[in-house]
Short mmCIF file of C-alpha atoms and ligand atoms in Angstrom, two decimals:
data_model
loop_
_atom_site.label_atom_id
_atom_site.label_comp_id
_atom_site.label_asym_id
_atom_site.label_seq_id
_atom_site.Cartn_x
_atom_site.Cartn_y
_atom_site.Cartn_z
CA MET A 183 -103.29 240.32 -93.79
CA GLN A 184 -100.33 240.28 -91.43
CA ARG A 185 -96.86 241.18 -92.59
CA ILE A 186 -93.48 241.22 -90.87
CA ILE A 187 -90.32 242.82 -92.12
CA LEU A 188 -86.97 241.77 -90.70
CA PRO A 189 -83.41 242.82 -91.32
CA ARG A 190 -82.10 240.08 -93.62
CA PRO A 191 -81.40 237.09 -91.35
CA ASP A 192 -78.26 234.99 -90.96
CA ASP A 193 -77.83 231.30 -90.26
CA TRP A 194 -75.24 230.81 -87.53
CA HIS A 195 -74.77 227.07 -88.17
CA LEU A 196 -75.08 225.55 -91.64
CA HIS A 197 -73.82 222.51 -93.55
CA LEU A 198 -73.30 223.14 -97.25
CA ARG A 199 -71.08 220.15 -98.19
CA ASP A 200 -69.13 220.40 -101.43
CA GLY A 201 -69.37 219.65 -105.16
CA ALA A 202 -72.77 218.62 -106.52
CA MET A 203 -74.48 218.78 -103.12
CA LEU A 204 -73.17 222.31 -102.49
CA GLN A 205 -74.46 223.34 -105.91
CA ALA A 206 -77.93 221.99 -105.11
CA VAL A 207 -78.40 223.27 -101.55
CA LEU A 208 -76.63 226.65 -101.57
CA PRO A 209 -79.47 228.46 -103.41
CA GLU A 210 -81.91 227.30 -100.71
CA THR A 211 -79.98 229.25 -98.06
CA ALA A 212 -78.85 232.17 -100.23
CA ARG A 213 -82.46 232.92 -101.21
CA HIS A 214 -83.28 234.13 -97.69
CA PHE A 215 -80.07 234.51 -95.68
CA ALA A 216 -77.33 237.10 -96.09
CA ARG A 217 -74.61 235.15 -94.27
CA ALA A 218 -74.05 231.80 -92.66
CA ILE A 219 -71.48 230.17 -90.43
CA ILE A 220 -70.28 227.29 -92.58
CA MET A 221 -69.53 224.00 -90.87
CA PRO A 222 -66.13 222.50 -91.71
CA ASN A 223 -66.97 218.76 -91.47
CA LEU A 224 -66.13 217.92 -95.07
CA VAL A 225 -64.13 214.85 -96.00
CA PRO A 226 -61.29 215.69 -95.51
CA PRO A 227 -62.19 218.42 -92.99
CA VAL A 228 -61.52 222.15 -93.34
CA VAL A 229 -58.63 222.44 -90.89
CA THR A 230 -56.35 225.27 -92.00
CA LEU A 231 -56.79 228.83 -93.21
CA ALA A 232 -55.77 227.60 -96.68
CA ASP A 233 -58.50 224.90 -96.56
CA ALA A 234 -61.09 227.49 -95.51
CA ALA A 235 -60.05 229.98 -98.19
CA GLY A 236 -60.33 227.27 -100.86
CA TYR A 237 -63.73 226.10 -99.60
CA ARG A 238 -64.96 229.68 -99.46
CA GLU A 239 -64.00 230.17 -103.12
CA ARG A 240 -65.92 227.02 -104.09
CA ILE A 241 -68.99 228.31 -102.22
CA LEU A 242 -68.82 231.69 -103.91
CA ALA A 243 -68.39 230.00 -107.30
CA ALA A 244 -71.50 227.87 -106.67
CA LEU A 245 -73.74 230.89 -105.95
CA PRO A 246 -76.47 231.52 -108.49
CA GLU A 247 -75.70 234.57 -110.63
CA GLY A 248 -76.63 237.84 -108.97
CA THR A 249 -77.03 236.38 -105.46
CA ALA A 250 -75.33 238.13 -102.57
CA PHE A 251 -74.33 235.72 -99.83
CA GLU A 252 -71.37 235.78 -97.51
CA PRO A 253 -70.00 232.49 -96.20
CA LEU A 254 -68.48 232.95 -92.75
CA MET A 255 -65.89 230.21 -92.51
CA THR A 256 -64.92 228.00 -89.59
CA LEU A 257 -61.92 225.76 -88.97
CA TYR A 258 -62.27 222.18 -87.80
CA LEU A 259 -60.29 221.81 -84.58
CA THR A 260 -57.95 218.82 -84.54
CA GLU A 261 -55.29 217.79 -82.07
CA GLY A 262 -52.76 218.91 -84.68
CA THR A 263 -54.20 222.40 -85.24
CA ASP A 264 -51.51 225.09 -85.22
CA PRO A 265 -52.38 228.09 -82.99
CA ALA A 266 -50.46 230.42 -85.33
CA ASP A 267 -52.58 229.30 -88.30
CA VAL A 268 -55.75 229.97 -86.27
CA GLU A 269 -54.52 233.46 -85.43
CA ARG A 270 -53.75 234.11 -89.09
CA ALA A 271 -57.20 232.78 -90.01
CA ALA A 272 -58.90 235.17 -87.62
CA GLY A 273 -56.73 238.03 -88.84
CA SER A 274 -57.67 237.29 -92.46
CA GLY A 275 -61.28 238.16 -91.68
CA LEU A 276 -62.49 235.06 -93.57
CA VAL A 277 -62.72 232.79 -90.54
CA LYS A 278 -65.20 233.63 -87.79
CA GLY A 279 -64.95 230.61 -85.52
CA VAL A 280 -63.30 227.28 -84.75
CA LYS A 281 -65.45 224.18 -84.45
CA LEU A 282 -64.96 221.64 -81.68
CA TYR A 283 -66.25 218.19 -82.51
CA PRO A 284 -65.63 215.63 -79.80
CA ALA A 285 -64.21 212.75 -81.87
CA GLY A 286 -67.01 210.39 -82.84
CA ALA A 287 -69.89 212.68 -81.84
CA THR A 288 -71.44 213.07 -85.28
CA THR A 289 -71.03 213.07 -89.09
CA ASN A 290 -67.34 213.26 -90.07
CA SER A 291 -66.13 213.94 -86.56
CA GLN A 292 -63.43 211.22 -86.56
CA SER A 293 -60.70 213.87 -86.84
CA GLY A 294 -62.12 215.77 -83.87
CA VAL A 295 -60.76 216.18 -80.36
CA ARG A 296 -60.19 213.26 -77.96
CA ASP A 297 -58.16 215.09 -75.34
CA LEU A 298 -58.87 218.78 -74.68
CA ASP A 299 -55.44 219.21 -73.07
CA ARG A 300 -53.91 218.77 -76.51
CA VAL A 301 -55.77 221.76 -77.95
CA MET A 302 -55.33 224.13 -75.01
CA PRO A 303 -52.68 226.24 -76.82
CA VAL A 304 -55.19 226.84 -79.63
CA LEU A 305 -57.99 227.66 -77.20
CA GLU A 306 -55.72 230.03 -75.28
CA ALA A 307 -54.87 231.87 -78.50
CA MET A 308 -58.57 232.08 -79.35
CA ALA A 309 -59.39 233.45 -75.91
CA ARG A 310 -56.71 236.08 -76.36
CA ILE A 311 -57.94 237.25 -79.75
CA GLY A 312 -61.67 236.78 -79.06
CA LEU A 313 -62.32 234.16 -81.77
CA PRO A 314 -65.41 232.10 -80.85
CA LEU A 315 -65.29 228.35 -80.27
CA CYS A 316 -68.34 226.68 -81.82
CA VAL A 317 -69.06 223.57 -79.80
CA HIS A 318 -70.86 220.37 -80.66
CA GLY A 319 -71.80 219.69 -77.05
CA GLU A 320 -72.21 215.97 -76.64
CA VAL A 321 -70.03 213.42 -74.89
CA THR A 322 -69.34 210.29 -76.87
CA SER A 323 -68.82 207.64 -74.16
CA ALA A 324 -70.75 204.48 -74.91
CA GLU A 325 -72.00 204.30 -71.32
CA VAL A 326 -73.79 207.67 -71.52
CA ASP A 327 -77.32 207.41 -72.87
CA ILE A 328 -77.71 209.33 -76.13
CA PHE A 329 -80.51 211.45 -74.63
CA ASP A 330 -78.20 212.52 -71.77
CA ARG A 331 -75.12 213.33 -73.78
CA GLU A 332 -75.67 217.09 -73.94
CA ALA A 333 -76.32 217.54 -70.22
CA VAL A 334 -73.33 215.35 -69.35
CA PHE A 335 -71.13 217.31 -71.76
CA ILE A 336 -72.00 220.55 -69.99
CA ASP A 337 -71.04 219.10 -66.58
CA ARG A 338 -67.97 217.14 -67.58
CA VAL A 339 -66.47 219.17 -70.41
CA LEU A 340 -67.93 222.62 -71.02
CA ALA A 341 -68.22 223.97 -67.48
CA PRO A 342 -64.67 222.85 -66.52
CA LEU A 343 -63.28 224.28 -69.77
CA ARG A 344 -64.95 227.65 -69.17
CA ARG A 345 -63.69 227.72 -65.58
CA ARG A 346 -60.19 227.04 -66.87
CA LEU A 347 -60.40 229.63 -69.66
CA PRO A 348 -63.10 232.15 -68.70
CA GLU A 349 -62.27 234.61 -71.48
CA LEU A 350 -62.89 232.00 -74.20
CA ARG A 351 -65.96 232.99 -76.22
CA VAL A 352 -68.16 229.94 -76.75
CA VAL A 353 -71.20 229.16 -78.86
CA MET A 354 -73.12 226.13 -77.64
CA GLU A 355 -74.38 224.93 -80.97
CA HIS A 356 -77.84 223.46 -81.54
CA ILE A 357 -78.82 223.10 -77.89
CA THR A 358 -81.60 220.57 -77.36
CA THR A 359 -82.24 220.45 -73.60
CA GLU A 360 -83.48 222.53 -70.70
CA GLU A 361 -80.02 222.04 -69.19
CA GLY A 362 -78.49 223.66 -72.28
CA VAL A 363 -80.95 226.55 -72.08
CA ALA A 364 -80.20 227.08 -68.39
CA TYR A 365 -76.42 226.90 -68.75
CA ALA A 366 -76.45 229.39 -71.65
CA ALA A 367 -78.69 231.75 -69.65
CA GLU A 368 -76.14 232.04 -66.86
CA GLY A 369 -72.99 232.22 -68.96
CA GLY A 370 -72.51 235.95 -69.22
CA ASP A 371 -71.50 237.66 -72.41
CA THR A 372 -68.79 235.16 -73.39
CA LEU A 373 -71.46 232.52 -73.96
CA ALA A 374 -74.26 232.10 -76.48
CA ALA A 375 -76.32 229.22 -77.84
CA THR A 376 -77.83 228.49 -81.22
CA ILE A 377 -81.17 226.76 -81.62
CA THR A 378 -82.34 224.95 -84.75
CA THR A 379 -85.72 225.34 -86.35
CA HIS A 380 -86.51 221.64 -86.18
CA HIS A 381 -85.79 221.35 -82.45
CA LEU A 382 -88.51 223.96 -81.90
CA ILE A 383 -90.94 221.70 -83.76
CA ILE A 384 -90.19 218.05 -83.07
CA ASN A 385 -89.59 215.98 -79.96
CA ARG A 386 -88.37 212.39 -79.82
CA ASN A 387 -91.85 211.00 -80.37
CA HIS A 388 -91.83 212.47 -83.84
CA ILE A 389 -88.81 210.29 -84.64
CA LEU A 390 -89.88 207.09 -82.95
CA ALA A 391 -93.63 206.82 -82.31
CA GLY A 392 -95.77 205.15 -84.96
CA GLY A 393 -92.80 204.04 -87.06
CA ILE A 394 -89.25 205.31 -87.36
CA LYS A 395 -88.95 208.60 -89.29
CA PRO A 396 -85.37 208.91 -90.48
CA HIS A 397 -85.83 212.45 -91.81
CA TYR A 398 -86.38 213.65 -88.22
CA TYR A 399 -83.17 212.05 -86.99
CA CYS A 400 -80.35 214.49 -86.34
CA LEU A 401 -77.64 215.04 -83.75
CA PRO A 402 -78.04 216.06 -81.05
CA VAL A 403 -81.17 213.94 -81.28
CA ALA A 404 -84.49 215.61 -80.40
CA LYS A 405 -85.39 215.03 -76.74
CA ARG A 406 -88.55 214.89 -74.59
CA GLU A 407 -91.36 217.42 -74.99
CA LYS A 408 -90.30 219.40 -71.90
CA HIS A 409 -87.00 220.15 -73.61
CA ARG A 410 -88.70 221.32 -76.81
CA LEU A 411 -90.82 223.65 -74.70
CA ALA A 412 -87.72 225.00 -72.93
CA LEU A 413 -86.11 225.69 -76.32
CA ARG A 414 -89.24 227.53 -77.49
CA LYS A 415 -89.24 229.63 -74.36
CA ALA A 416 -85.56 230.48 -74.79
CA ALA A 417 -85.78 231.30 -78.51
CA THR A 418 -88.81 233.56 -78.04
CA SER A 419 -87.58 235.14 -74.79
CA GLY A 420 -85.83 238.07 -76.43
CA SER A 421 -82.60 237.15 -74.61
CA PRO A 422 -79.53 237.98 -76.71
CA ARG A 423 -77.94 234.67 -75.62
CA TYR A 424 -79.99 232.65 -78.13
CA PHE A 425 -80.02 232.89 -81.89
CA LEU A 426 -80.77 230.88 -85.00
CA GLY A 427 -78.41 228.20 -86.26
CA THR A 428 -80.46 225.92 -88.48
CA ASP A 429 -77.97 223.04 -88.63
CA SER A 430 -79.60 222.38 -91.98
CA ALA A 431 -77.66 219.27 -92.96
CA PRO A 432 -78.34 217.66 -96.34
CA HIS A 433 -77.94 213.93 -96.88
CA VAL A 434 -79.31 212.12 -99.92
CA ASP A 435 -82.43 210.06 -99.23
CA ALA A 436 -80.54 206.81 -99.88
CA LEU A 437 -78.36 207.55 -96.84
CA LYS A 438 -81.22 208.79 -94.61
CA GLU A 439 -83.53 205.86 -95.42
CA HIS A 440 -80.85 203.32 -94.59
CA ALA A 441 -80.09 200.59 -92.06
CA CYS A 442 -77.58 203.01 -90.50
CA GLY A 443 -79.08 206.34 -91.48
CA CYS A 444 -77.18 209.63 -91.41
CA ALA A 445 -78.04 212.39 -88.92
CA GLY A 446 -79.39 215.67 -90.25
CA CYS A 447 -82.58 217.58 -91.03
CA PHE A 448 -82.67 219.73 -94.14
CA THR A 449 -84.50 222.96 -93.25
CA ALA A 450 -82.81 225.62 -95.40
CA THR A 451 -85.81 225.79 -97.75
CA ASN A 452 -88.56 226.50 -95.22
CA THR A 453 -86.85 227.70 -92.04
CA LEU A 454 -88.11 231.28 -92.08
CA SER A 455 -91.75 230.35 -92.64
CA LEU A 456 -91.52 227.71 -89.90
CA LEU A 457 -89.96 230.18 -87.48
CA ALA A 458 -92.68 232.75 -88.08
CA HIS A 459 -95.25 230.02 -87.38
CA VAL A 460 -93.53 228.99 -84.14
CA PHE A 461 -93.00 232.55 -82.91
CA GLU A 462 -96.63 233.38 -83.66
CA GLU A 463 -97.78 230.29 -81.74
CA GLU A 464 -95.71 231.51 -78.80
CA GLY A 465 -97.23 235.01 -79.06
CA ALA A 466 -93.76 236.37 -79.75
CA LEU A 467 -93.62 237.48 -83.39
CA ASP A 468 -91.92 240.65 -82.16
CA LYS A 469 -89.00 238.53 -80.89
CA LEU A 470 -88.26 236.89 -84.24
CA GLU A 471 -86.10 239.79 -85.38
CA GLY A 472 -83.74 239.41 -82.43
CA PHE A 473 -83.51 235.65 -82.85
CA ALA A 474 -83.03 235.55 -86.63
CA SER A 475 -81.38 238.87 -87.44
CA ARG A 476 -79.82 240.68 -84.46
CA ASN A 477 -78.53 238.45 -81.66
CA GLY A 478 -76.14 236.46 -83.86
CA PRO A 479 -74.34 239.48 -85.34
CA ALA A 480 -74.10 241.00 -81.86
CA PHE A 481 -72.31 237.92 -80.51
CA TYR A 482 -70.05 237.52 -83.55
CA ARG A 483 -69.33 241.27 -83.49
CA LEU A 484 -70.60 241.86 -86.99
CA PRO A 485 -73.03 244.47 -88.29
CA VAL A 486 -76.71 243.65 -88.68
CA ASN A 487 -77.53 243.21 -92.37
CA THR A 488 -78.84 246.30 -94.11
CA GLY A 489 -81.25 244.50 -96.47
CA THR A 490 -84.67 243.27 -95.35
CA ILE A 491 -86.94 240.32 -95.89
CA ALA A 492 -90.72 240.31 -95.62
CA LEU A 493 -93.11 237.55 -94.60
CA GLU A 494 -96.83 237.63 -95.13
CA LYS A 495 -99.49 235.47 -93.52
CA ARG A 496 -101.92 234.23 -96.13
CA ALA A 497 -104.99 232.03 -96.06
CA GLU A 498 -103.38 229.46 -98.34
CA PRO A 499 -100.58 227.33 -96.90
CA CYS A 500 -97.02 227.50 -98.17
CA VAL A 501 -96.02 224.90 -100.72
CA TRP A 502 -92.39 223.78 -100.81
CA PRO A 503 -90.71 221.18 -102.93
CA ALA A 504 -90.78 217.87 -101.04
CA LYS A 505 -87.23 217.26 -102.23
CA ILE A 506 -84.27 219.22 -103.52
CA ILE A 507 -82.77 217.39 -106.45
CA SER A 508 -79.00 217.15 -106.59
CA GLU A 509 -76.77 215.30 -109.03
CA VAL A 510 -75.94 212.86 -106.23
CA GLY A 511 -79.59 212.19 -105.37
CA PRO A 512 -82.68 213.78 -103.80
CA VAL A 513 -82.63 215.51 -100.39
CA THR A 514 -85.90 215.54 -98.44
CA VAL A 515 -87.01 218.95 -97.19
CA PHE A 516 -88.04 218.98 -93.52
CA ASP A 517 -91.80 218.39 -93.20
CA PRO A 518 -93.20 220.04 -90.06
CA GLY A 519 -96.34 217.93 -90.28
CA PHE A 520 -98.74 220.90 -90.18
CA PRO A 521 -99.74 223.64 -92.61
CA VAL A 522 -97.74 226.86 -92.46
CA HIS A 523 -99.15 230.14 -93.72
CA TRP A 524 -96.21 232.55 -93.43
CA HIS A 525 -94.95 233.14 -96.97
CA VAL A 526 -91.55 234.70 -97.55
CA LEU A 527 -92.05 237.43 -100.15
CA PRO A 528 -89.68 237.33 -103.12
O1 DOR B 702 -77.62 216.12 -87.49
C1 DOR B 702 -76.48 216.49 -87.70
N1 DOR B 702 -75.96 216.51 -88.94
N2 DOR B 702 -75.72 216.88 -86.66
C2 DOR B 702 -74.43 217.16 -86.80
O2 DOR B 702 -73.80 217.47 -85.83
C3 DOR B 702 -73.76 217.02 -88.12
C4 DOR B 702 -74.72 217.13 -89.21
C5 DOR B 702 -74.15 216.68 -90.54
O3 DOR B 702 -73.04 217.06 -90.87
O4 DOR B 702 -74.84 215.94 -91.24
ZN1 ZN B 703 -74.21 220.82 -87.53
#
């Protein structure tokens, strides 16, 4: 029997929502993860320090009794964001990053940024104090093919921004392409990239071949196989530039299985088992600790968690609930499509 023990991992990109959905999905993350970077794309979005402090209280109140979990809050960058509020937010210790959504790029991104010039004072303040910018890296122009939007974003938006403000610390969130992998590799220590669990497992065929599978649809959308392989290589490389951000994003089934279905894969429940499977396939189980437990804290300048978590490979496959039941409806748990034998020990 094989066993691995890791420092308790963190999720450096997570959607928890609010209200009944928060109540239903938070235990799925808190069971295995010590901390998570909490995405601010609520309706209305989490824009100010006061918004983030209120949301953080609601998360803590929704935790199951006796669970230790620390939400690391982010602010949603708008063209009206006040640099002084961002500085106060960083100083409070509650807020660990500011999220850039290009307006229209994804779920609840309408209040995001249309013109980067208008947020330069905020970005300059962040560069000065070392607060990371968490970037949804896709352009939104209708003429750019959806499968090219990440690579085009790097060329047209991210690279020029980093030339203009080289001290700005940037996390390229949920990279999905070999171009993303390559750009992150060369960025020096002001740049990092998160990788989701599902992008290590699915390519675009999983979404579209043999019938449309809405539960595999997320943004950035999964790309060709060569990109999935590049992500696997990066995640298992041992490079400190890459770490886990699940982008676990719950939507009720009624809105996933819909004529205009929402983007998001819900992987909080089975992420760690899936990662152990992937890292073992890549012959890199020894690199899982860096990816899930060490590289993220190093970039965010936080201590590695002191607790541990153990996984054990057993003959029988893991069994997860197919759905998490919330008061607003069921949420389908990501199905990798193959048996997984790495059990997280309680
Ligand atoms: O698939 C996604 N779902 N990508 C995002 O960027 C947002 C997220 C959500 O909030 O549902
Ligand atoms: Zn996300």
